[in-house]
Amino acid sequence: MVEKIIVENLNCYYNKNCILDSLNFSILKNEILNIIGPANSGKTTFLRTLNRMNDYNTYYSRNGNIYLDKLNIFNMSVEKLRRRIGMLFAMPIPLPMSIYENIVFAPKCLGLIFEKSKQDYIVECVLKAVFLWNEVKDRLNKSAMEISGGQQQRLCIARILAINPEIILFDEPCSGLDPISTAKVEETIIELKKKYTIVFVTNNVKQASRIGDRTAFFLMGKIIEINKTEEFFISPKQKKTADYISGRFG
Ligand SMILES: Nc1ncnc2c1ncn2[C@@H]1O[C@H](COP(=O)(O)OP(=O)(O)OP(=O)(O)O)[C@@H](O)[C@H]1O
Ligand SMILES: [Mg+2]
């Protein structure tokens, strides 16, 4: 198993409060790593640190390192890092433009595609990858605001795929969705694993047991347990994990 990301002695602080405490773990290439844990356990802070979204937050500080393919992410340009690591948030936030333009906007800004035929090709590929093509192929020039929330979330995933990253971070992507849309997003994420490395944050323990290859349990900024998903849920090694997954707290 190839280690895609290595987290080494990572501590993060907001206003000097320790939010992530001595994290040491790796994320393997082409795995889905679930991160579960109660509110305020630092899950989003970890994703934001990995994508360097807190660089300009003066209340935030950190020490320790994160390596992506053995390169320290804190020594890379943020632009290069974001090309390699895409992030999807809980609420779908399409750009106020057409479905088609939502997808080609970033690749065009980055100078990755110019010709219309190439744009058409990418739009079709990424919409097929998120199982949205058949639902929207006849209205690509309609506003992205006119499709349902579940479709918007898959469009936002397609938008990330259009810049061809290596890693995708999902922060509770189904929390605002109904069960049918949730199932479609889950199916999409499992399919994406063939090509991408995925970090999947969820508050939904059942969803974690369906999706990830491995699961990490965060509690008050610490990793309590990380293991293969099946073992994690069937025979947790820590009492705190057992209590959390059985709903005794959180
Ligand atoms: N921008 C910020 N400034 C100051 N404190 C913050 C900031 N963002 C998060 N925190 C604090 O960091 C802690 C961890 O928050 P974080 O959002 O990482 O938790 P989480 O595990 O994602 O929770 P949830 O399940 O509710 O999304 C919380 O105590 C929160 O109040
Ligand atoms: Mg969060």
PDB file of N, CA, C and O in Angstrom, residues 157-205:
ATOM      1  N   ILE A 157     -19.195  17.969  -7.435  1.00  0.00           N
ATOM      2  CA  ILE A 157     -18.145  16.938  -7.526  1.00  0.00           C
ATOM      3  C   ILE A 157     -17.568  16.940  -8.947  1.00  0.00           C
ATOM      4  O   ILE A 157     -16.351  16.901  -9.148  1.00  0.00           O
ATOM      5  N   ALA A 158     -18.463  17.022  -9.943  1.00  0.00           N
ATOM      6  CA  ALA A 158     -18.006  17.035 -11.344  1.00  0.00           C
ATOM      7  C   ALA A 158     -17.063  18.212 -11.600  1.00  0.00           C
ATOM      8  O   ALA A 158     -16.065  18.091 -12.315  1.00  0.00           O
ATOM      9  N   ARG A 159     -17.377  19.338 -10.971  1.00  0.00           N
ATOM     10  CA  ARG A 159     -16.534  20.527 -11.126  1.00  0.00           C
ATOM     11  C   ARG A 159     -15.123  20.271 -10.600  1.00  0.00           C
ATOM     12  O   ARG A 159     -14.140  20.728 -11.174  1.00  0.00           O
ATOM     13  N   ILE A 160     -15.050  19.536  -9.493  1.00  0.00           N
ATOM     14  CA  ILE A 160     -13.725  19.202  -8.951  1.00  0.00           C
ATOM     15  C   ILE A 160     -12.982  18.271  -9.920  1.00  0.00           C
ATOM     16  O   ILE A 160     -11.801  18.450 -10.196  1.00  0.00           O
ATOM     17  N   LEU A 161     -13.713  17.276 -10.451  1.00  0.00           N
ATOM     18  CA  LEU A 161     -13.069  16.308 -11.346  1.00  0.00           C
ATOM     19  C   LEU A 161     -12.503  16.995 -12.587  1.00  0.00           C
ATOM     20  O   LEU A 161     -11.513  16.535 -13.156  1.00  0.00           O
ATOM     21  N   ALA A 162     -13.145  18.099 -12.996  1.00  0.00           N
ATOM     22  CA  ALA A 162     -12.720  18.779 -14.223  1.00  0.00           C
ATOM     23  C   ALA A 162     -11.305  19.346 -14.113  1.00  0.00           C
ATOM     24  O   ALA A 162     -10.659  19.584 -15.129  1.00  0.00           O
ATOM     25  N   ILE A 163     -10.818  19.568 -12.889  1.00  0.00           N
ATOM     26  CA  ILE A 163      -9.422  20.033 -12.790  1.00  0.00           C
ATOM     27  C   ILE A 163      -8.471  18.874 -12.502  1.00  0.00           C
ATOM     28  O   ILE A 163      -7.290  19.067 -12.285  1.00  0.00           O
ATOM     29  N   ASN A 164      -9.037  17.665 -12.519  1.00  0.00           N
ATOM     30  CA  ASN A 164      -8.237  16.448 -12.451  1.00  0.00           C
ATOM     31  C   ASN A 164      -7.286  16.395 -11.243  1.00  0.00           C
ATOM     32  O   ASN A 164      -6.069  16.293 -11.411  1.00  0.00           O
ATOM     33  N   PRO A 165      -7.844  16.450 -10.033  1.00  0.00           N
ATOM     34  CA  PRO A 165      -6.979  16.390  -8.850  1.00  0.00           C
ATOM     35  C   PRO A 165      -6.570  14.939  -8.565  1.00  0.00           C
ATOM     36  O   PRO A 165      -6.970  14.030  -9.295  1.00  0.00           O
ATOM     37  N   GLU A 166      -5.769  14.749  -7.515  1.00  0.00           N
ATOM     38  CA  GLU A 166      -5.400  13.377  -7.130  1.00  0.00           C
ATOM     39  C   GLU A 166      -6.167  12.948  -5.879  1.00  0.00           C
ATOM     40  O   GLU A 166      -6.380  11.772  -5.635  1.00  0.00           O
ATOM     41  N   ILE A 167      -6.541  13.943  -5.100  1.00  0.00           N
ATOM     42  CA  ILE A 167      -7.185  13.670  -3.805  1.00  0.00           C
ATOM     43  C   ILE A 167      -8.450  14.529  -3.719  1.00  0.00           C
ATOM     44  O   ILE A 167      -8.441  15.677  -4.152  1.00  0.00           O
ATOM     45  N   ILE A 168      -9.507  13.953  -3.169  1.00  0.00           N
ATOM     46  CA  ILE A 168     -10.718  14.763  -2.963  1.00  0.00           C
ATOM     47  C   ILE A 168     -11.128  14.662  -1.499  1.00  0.00           C
ATOM     48  O   ILE A 168     -11.197  13.563  -0.933  1.00  0.00           O
ATOM     49  N   LEU A 169     -11.386  15.821  -0.902  1.00  0.00           N
ATOM     50  CA  LEU A 169     -11.818  15.897   0.492  1.00  0.00           C
ATOM     51  C   LEU A 169     -13.311  16.187   0.507  1.00  0.00           C
ATOM     52  O   LEU A 169     -13.769  17.138  -0.143  1.00  0.00           O
ATOM     53  N   PHE A 170     -14.061  15.366   1.209  1.00  0.00           N
ATOM     54  CA  PHE A 170     -15.507  15.567   1.305  1.00  0.00           C
ATOM     55  C   PHE A 170     -15.844  15.911   2.752  1.00  0.00           C
ATOM     56  O   PHE A 170     -15.527  15.144   3.666  1.00  0.00           O
ATOM     57  N   ASP A 171     -16.483  17.055   2.962  1.00  0.00           N
ATOM     58  CA  ASP A 171     -16.864  17.426   4.329  1.00  0.00           C
ATOM     59  C   ASP A 171     -18.378  17.301   4.479  1.00  0.00           C
ATOM     60  O   ASP A 171     -19.123  18.210   4.110  1.00  0.00           O
ATOM     61  N   GLU A 172     -18.818  16.171   4.970  1.00  0.00           N
ATOM     62  CA  GLU A 172     -20.249  15.893   5.168  1.00  0.00           C
ATOM     63  C   GLU A 172     -21.077  16.241   3.922  1.00  0.00           C
ATOM     64  O   GLU A 172     -22.025  17.038   4.011  1.00  0.00           O
ATOM     65  N   PRO A 173     -20.744  15.641   2.782  1.00  0.00           N
ATOM     66  CA  PRO A 173     -21.382  16.070   1.528  1.00  0.00           C
ATOM     67  C   PRO A 173     -22.861  15.716   1.432  1.00  0.00           C
ATOM     68  O   PRO A 173     -23.550  16.220   0.557  1.00  0.00           O
ATOM     69  N   CYS A 174     -23.340  14.847   2.318  1.00  0.00           N
ATOM     70  CA  CYS A 174     -24.743  14.411   2.198  1.00  0.00           C
ATOM     71  C   CYS A 174     -25.605  14.986   3.302  1.00  0.00           C
ATOM     72  O   CYS A 174     -26.786  14.637   3.403  1.00  0.00           O
ATOM     73  N   SER A 175     -25.045  15.859   4.139  1.00  0.00           N
ATOM     74  CA  SER A 175     -25.798  16.254   5.330  1.00  0.00           C
ATOM     75  C   SER A 175     -27.085  17.001   4.978  1.00  0.00           C
ATOM     76  O   SER A 175     -28.037  16.969   5.740  1.00  0.00           O
ATOM     77  N   GLY A 176     -27.124  17.657   3.800  1.00  0.00           N
ATOM     78  CA  GLY A 176     -28.361  18.370   3.457  1.00  0.00           C
ATOM     79  C   GLY A 176     -29.226  17.620   2.461  1.00  0.00           C
ATOM     80  O   GLY A 176     -30.153  18.202   1.901  1.00  0.00           O
ATOM     81  N   LEU A 177     -28.935  16.350   2.221  1.00  0.00           N
ATOM     82  CA  LEU A 177     -29.613  15.636   1.132  1.00  0.00           C
ATOM     83  C   LEU A 177     -30.598  14.584   1.629  1.00  0.00           C
ATOM     84  O   LEU A 177     -30.430  14.019   2.702  1.00  0.00           O
ATOM     85  N   ASP A 178     -31.596  14.297   0.785  1.00  0.00           N
ATOM     86  CA  ASP A 178     -32.567  13.241   1.099  1.00  0.00           C
ATOM     87  C   ASP A 178     -31.914  11.873   0.849  1.00  0.00           C
ATOM     88  O   ASP A 178     -30.848  11.795   0.247  1.00  0.00           O
ATOM     89  N   PRO A 179     -32.556  10.773   1.310  1.00  0.00           N
ATOM     90  CA  PRO A 179     -31.914   9.449   1.200  1.00  0.00           C
ATOM     91  C   PRO A 179     -31.598   9.034  -0.237  1.00  0.00           C
ATOM     92  O   PRO A 179     -30.572   8.391  -0.473  1.00  0.00           O
ATOM     93  N   ILE A 180     -32.427   9.411  -1.201  1.00  0.00           N
ATOM     94  CA  ILE A 180     -32.153   8.973  -2.583  1.00  0.00           C
ATOM     95  C   ILE A 180     -30.943   9.720  -3.146  1.00  0.00           C
ATOM     96  O   ILE A 180     -30.028   9.123  -3.718  1.00  0.00           O
ATOM     97  N   SER A 181     -30.899  11.032  -2.931  1.00  0.00           N
ATOM     98  CA  SER A 181     -29.728  11.798  -3.390  1.00  0.00           C
ATOM     99  C   SER A 181     -28.481  11.329  -2.659  1.00  0.00           C
ATOM    100  O   SER A 181     -27.398  11.256  -3.246  1.00  0.00           O
ATOM    101  N   THR A 182     -28.633  11.017  -1.359  1.00  0.00           N
ATOM    102  CA  THR A 182     -27.490  10.542  -0.588  1.00  0.00           C
ATOM    103  C   THR A 182     -26.935   9.262  -1.204  1.00  0.00           C
ATOM    104  O   THR A 182     -25.729   9.116  -1.384  1.00  0.00           O
ATOM    105  N   ALA A 183     -27.847   8.346  -1.571  1.00  0.00           N
ATOM    106  CA  ALA A 183     -27.400   7.076  -2.165  1.00  0.00           C
ATOM    107  C   ALA A 183     -26.639   7.332  -3.466  1.00  0.00           C
ATOM    108  O   ALA A 183     -25.624   6.690  -3.744  1.00  0.00           O
ATOM    109  N   LYS A 184     -27.101   8.319  -4.249  1.00  0.00           N
ATOM    110  CA  LYS A 184     -26.421   8.614  -5.518  1.00  0.00           C
ATOM    111  C   LYS A 184     -25.039   9.205  -5.277  1.00  0.00           C
ATOM    112  O   LYS A 184     -24.082   8.875  -5.971  1.00  0.00           O
ATOM    113  N   VAL A 185     -24.943  10.094  -4.294  1.00  0.00           N
ATOM    114  CA  VAL A 185     -23.630  10.682  -3.992  1.00  0.00           C
ATOM    115  C   VAL A 185     -22.686   9.599  -3.450  1.00  0.00           C
ATOM    116  O   VAL A 185     -21.522   9.520  -3.842  1.00  0.00           O
ATOM    117  N   GLU A 186     -23.209   8.713  -2.611  1.00  0.00           N
ATOM    118  CA  GLU A 186     -22.375   7.622  -2.078  1.00  0.00           C
ATOM    119  C   GLU A 186     -21.862   6.739  -3.208  1.00  0.00           C
ATOM    120  O   GLU A 186     -20.689   6.365  -3.244  1.00  0.00           O
ATOM    121  N   GLU A 187     -22.769   6.403  -4.138  1.00  0.00           N
ATOM    122  CA  GLU A 187     -22.380   5.550  -5.267  1.00  0.00           C
ATOM    123  C   GLU A 187     -21.270   6.228  -6.078  1.00  0.00           C
ATOM    124  O   GLU A 187     -20.285   5.599  -6.477  1.00  0.00           O
ATOM    125  N   THR A 188     -21.426   7.543  -6.267  1.00  0.00           N
ATOM    126  CA  THR A 188     -20.417   8.303  -7.007  1.00  0.00           C
ATOM    127  C   THR A 188     -19.072   8.230  -6.295  1.00  0.00           C
ATOM    128  O   THR A 188     -18.043   7.965  -6.915  1.00  0.00           O
ATOM    129  N   ILE A 189     -19.081   8.433  -5.006  1.00  0.00           N
ATOM    130  CA  ILE A 189     -17.818   8.486  -4.257  1.00  0.00           C
ATOM    131  C   ILE A 189     -17.112   7.133  -4.302  1.00  0.00           C
ATOM    132  O   ILE A 189     -15.894   7.055  -4.516  1.00  0.00           O
ATOM    133  N   ILE A 190     -17.883   6.062  -4.150  1.00  0.00           N
ATOM    134  CA  ILE A 190     -17.265   4.727  -4.175  1.00  0.00           C
ATOM    135  C   ILE A 190     -16.633   4.474  -5.554  1.00  0.00           C
ATOM    136  O   ILE A 190     -15.532   3.944  -5.665  1.00  0.00           O
ATOM    137  N   GLU A 191     -17.304   4.913  -6.596  1.00  0.00           N
ATOM    138  CA  GLU A 191     -16.777   4.740  -7.956  1.00  0.00           C
ATOM    139  C   GLU A 191     -15.487   5.555  -8.154  1.00  0.00           C
ATOM    140  O   GLU A 191     -14.543   5.102  -8.793  1.00  0.00           O
ATOM    141  N   LEU A 192     -15.441   6.742  -7.552  1.00  0.00           N
ATOM    142  CA  LEU A 192     -14.288   7.634  -7.741  1.00  0.00           C
ATOM    143  C   LEU A 192     -13.006   7.070  -7.128  1.00  0.00           C
ATOM    144  O   LEU A 192     -11.909   7.445  -7.509  1.00  0.00           O
ATOM    145  N   LYS A 193     -13.176   6.177  -6.181  1.00  0.00           N
ATOM    146  CA  LYS A 193     -12.009   5.616  -5.493  1.00  0.00           C
ATOM    147  C   LYS A 193     -11.029   4.952  -6.464  1.00  0.00           C
ATOM    148  O   LYS A 193      -9.830   4.910  -6.221  1.00  0.00           O
ATOM    149  N   LYS A 194     -11.563   4.439  -7.589  1.00  0.00           N
ATOM    150  CA  LYS A 194     -10.679   3.767  -8.555  1.00  0.00           C
ATOM    151  C   LYS A 194      -9.573   4.718  -9.016  1.00  0.00           C
ATOM    152  O   LYS A 194      -8.486   4.298  -9.324  1.00  0.00           O
ATOM    153  N   LYS A 195      -9.906   5.998  -9.075  1.00  0.00           N
ATOM    154  CA  LYS A 195      -8.943   6.935  -9.651  1.00  0.00           C
ATOM    155  C   LYS A 195      -8.358   7.905  -8.616  1.00  0.00           C
ATOM    156  O   LYS A 195      -7.269   8.429  -8.813  1.00  0.00           O
ATOM    157  N   TYR A 196      -9.084   8.146  -7.547  1.00  0.00           N
ATOM    158  CA  TYR A 196      -8.679   9.196  -6.613  1.00  0.00           C
ATOM    159  C   TYR A 196      -8.471   8.633  -5.212  1.00  0.00           C
ATOM    160  O   TYR A 196      -8.981   7.576  -4.872  1.00  0.00           O
ATOM    161  N   THR A 197      -7.761   9.422  -4.408  1.00  0.00           N
ATOM    162  CA  THR A 197      -7.655   9.141  -2.978  1.00  0.00           C
ATOM    163  C   THR A 197      -8.683  10.045  -2.296  1.00  0.00           C
ATOM    164  O   THR A 197      -8.770  11.231  -2.627  1.00  0.00           O
ATOM    165  N   ILE A 198      -9.446   9.472  -1.375  1.00  0.00           N
ATOM    166  CA  ILE A 198     -10.595  10.222  -0.845  1.00  0.00           C
ATOM    167  C   ILE A 198     -10.575  10.276   0.682  1.00  0.00           C
ATOM    168  O   ILE A 198     -10.355   9.261   1.343  1.00  0.00           O
ATOM    169  N   VAL A 199     -10.800  11.471   1.198  1.00  0.00           N
ATOM    170  CA  VAL A 199     -11.003  11.618   2.646  1.00  0.00           C
ATOM    171  C   VAL A 199     -12.458  12.038   2.819  1.00  0.00           C
ATOM    172  O   VAL A 199     -12.901  13.044   2.247  1.00  0.00           O
ATOM    173  N   PHE A 200     -13.194  11.234   3.579  1.00  0.00           N
ATOM    174  CA  PHE A 200     -14.642  11.406   3.650  1.00  0.00           C
ATOM    175  C   PHE A 200     -15.065  11.666   5.091  1.00  0.00           C
ATOM    176  O   PHE A 200     -15.065  10.760   5.928  1.00  0.00           O
ATOM    177  N   VAL A 201     -15.383  12.926   5.384  1.00  0.00           N
ATOM    178  CA  VAL A 201     -15.839  13.275   6.733  1.00  0.00           C
ATOM    179  C   VAL A 201     -17.348  13.126   6.800  1.00  0.00           C
ATOM    180  O   VAL A 201     -18.070  13.634   5.936  1.00  0.00           O
ATOM    181  N   THR A 202     -17.806  12.408   7.813  1.00  0.00           N
ATOM    182  CA  THR A 202     -19.255  12.283   7.986  1.00  0.00           C
ATOM    183  C   THR A 202     -19.595  12.196   9.473  1.00  0.00           C
ATOM    184  O   THR A 202     -18.821  11.681  10.268  1.00  0.00           O
ATOM    185  N   ASN A 203     -20.771  12.730   9.793  1.00  0.00           N
ATOM    186  CA  ASN A 203     -21.296  12.585  11.144  1.00  0.00           C
ATOM    187  C   ASN A 203     -22.170  11.355  11.246  1.00  0.00           C
ATOM    188  O   ASN A 203     -22.669  11.020  12.319  1.00  0.00           O
ATOM    189  N   ASN A 204     -22.357  10.708  10.092  1.00  0.00           N
ATOM    190  CA  ASN A 204     -23.302   9.602  10.014  1.00  0.00           C
ATOM    191  C   ASN A 204     -22.548   8.271  10.078  1.00  0.00           C
ATOM    192  O   ASN A 204     -21.880   7.868   9.128  1.00  0.00           O
ATOM    193  N   VAL A 205     -22.650   7.623  11.231  1.00  0.00           N
ATOM    194  CA  VAL A 205     -21.869   6.410  11.482  1.00  0.00           C
ATOM    195  C   VAL A 205     -22.237   5.298  10.492  1.00  0.00           C
ATOM    196  O   VAL A 205     -21.375   4.594   9.964  1.00  0.00           O
TER     197      VAL A 205
END
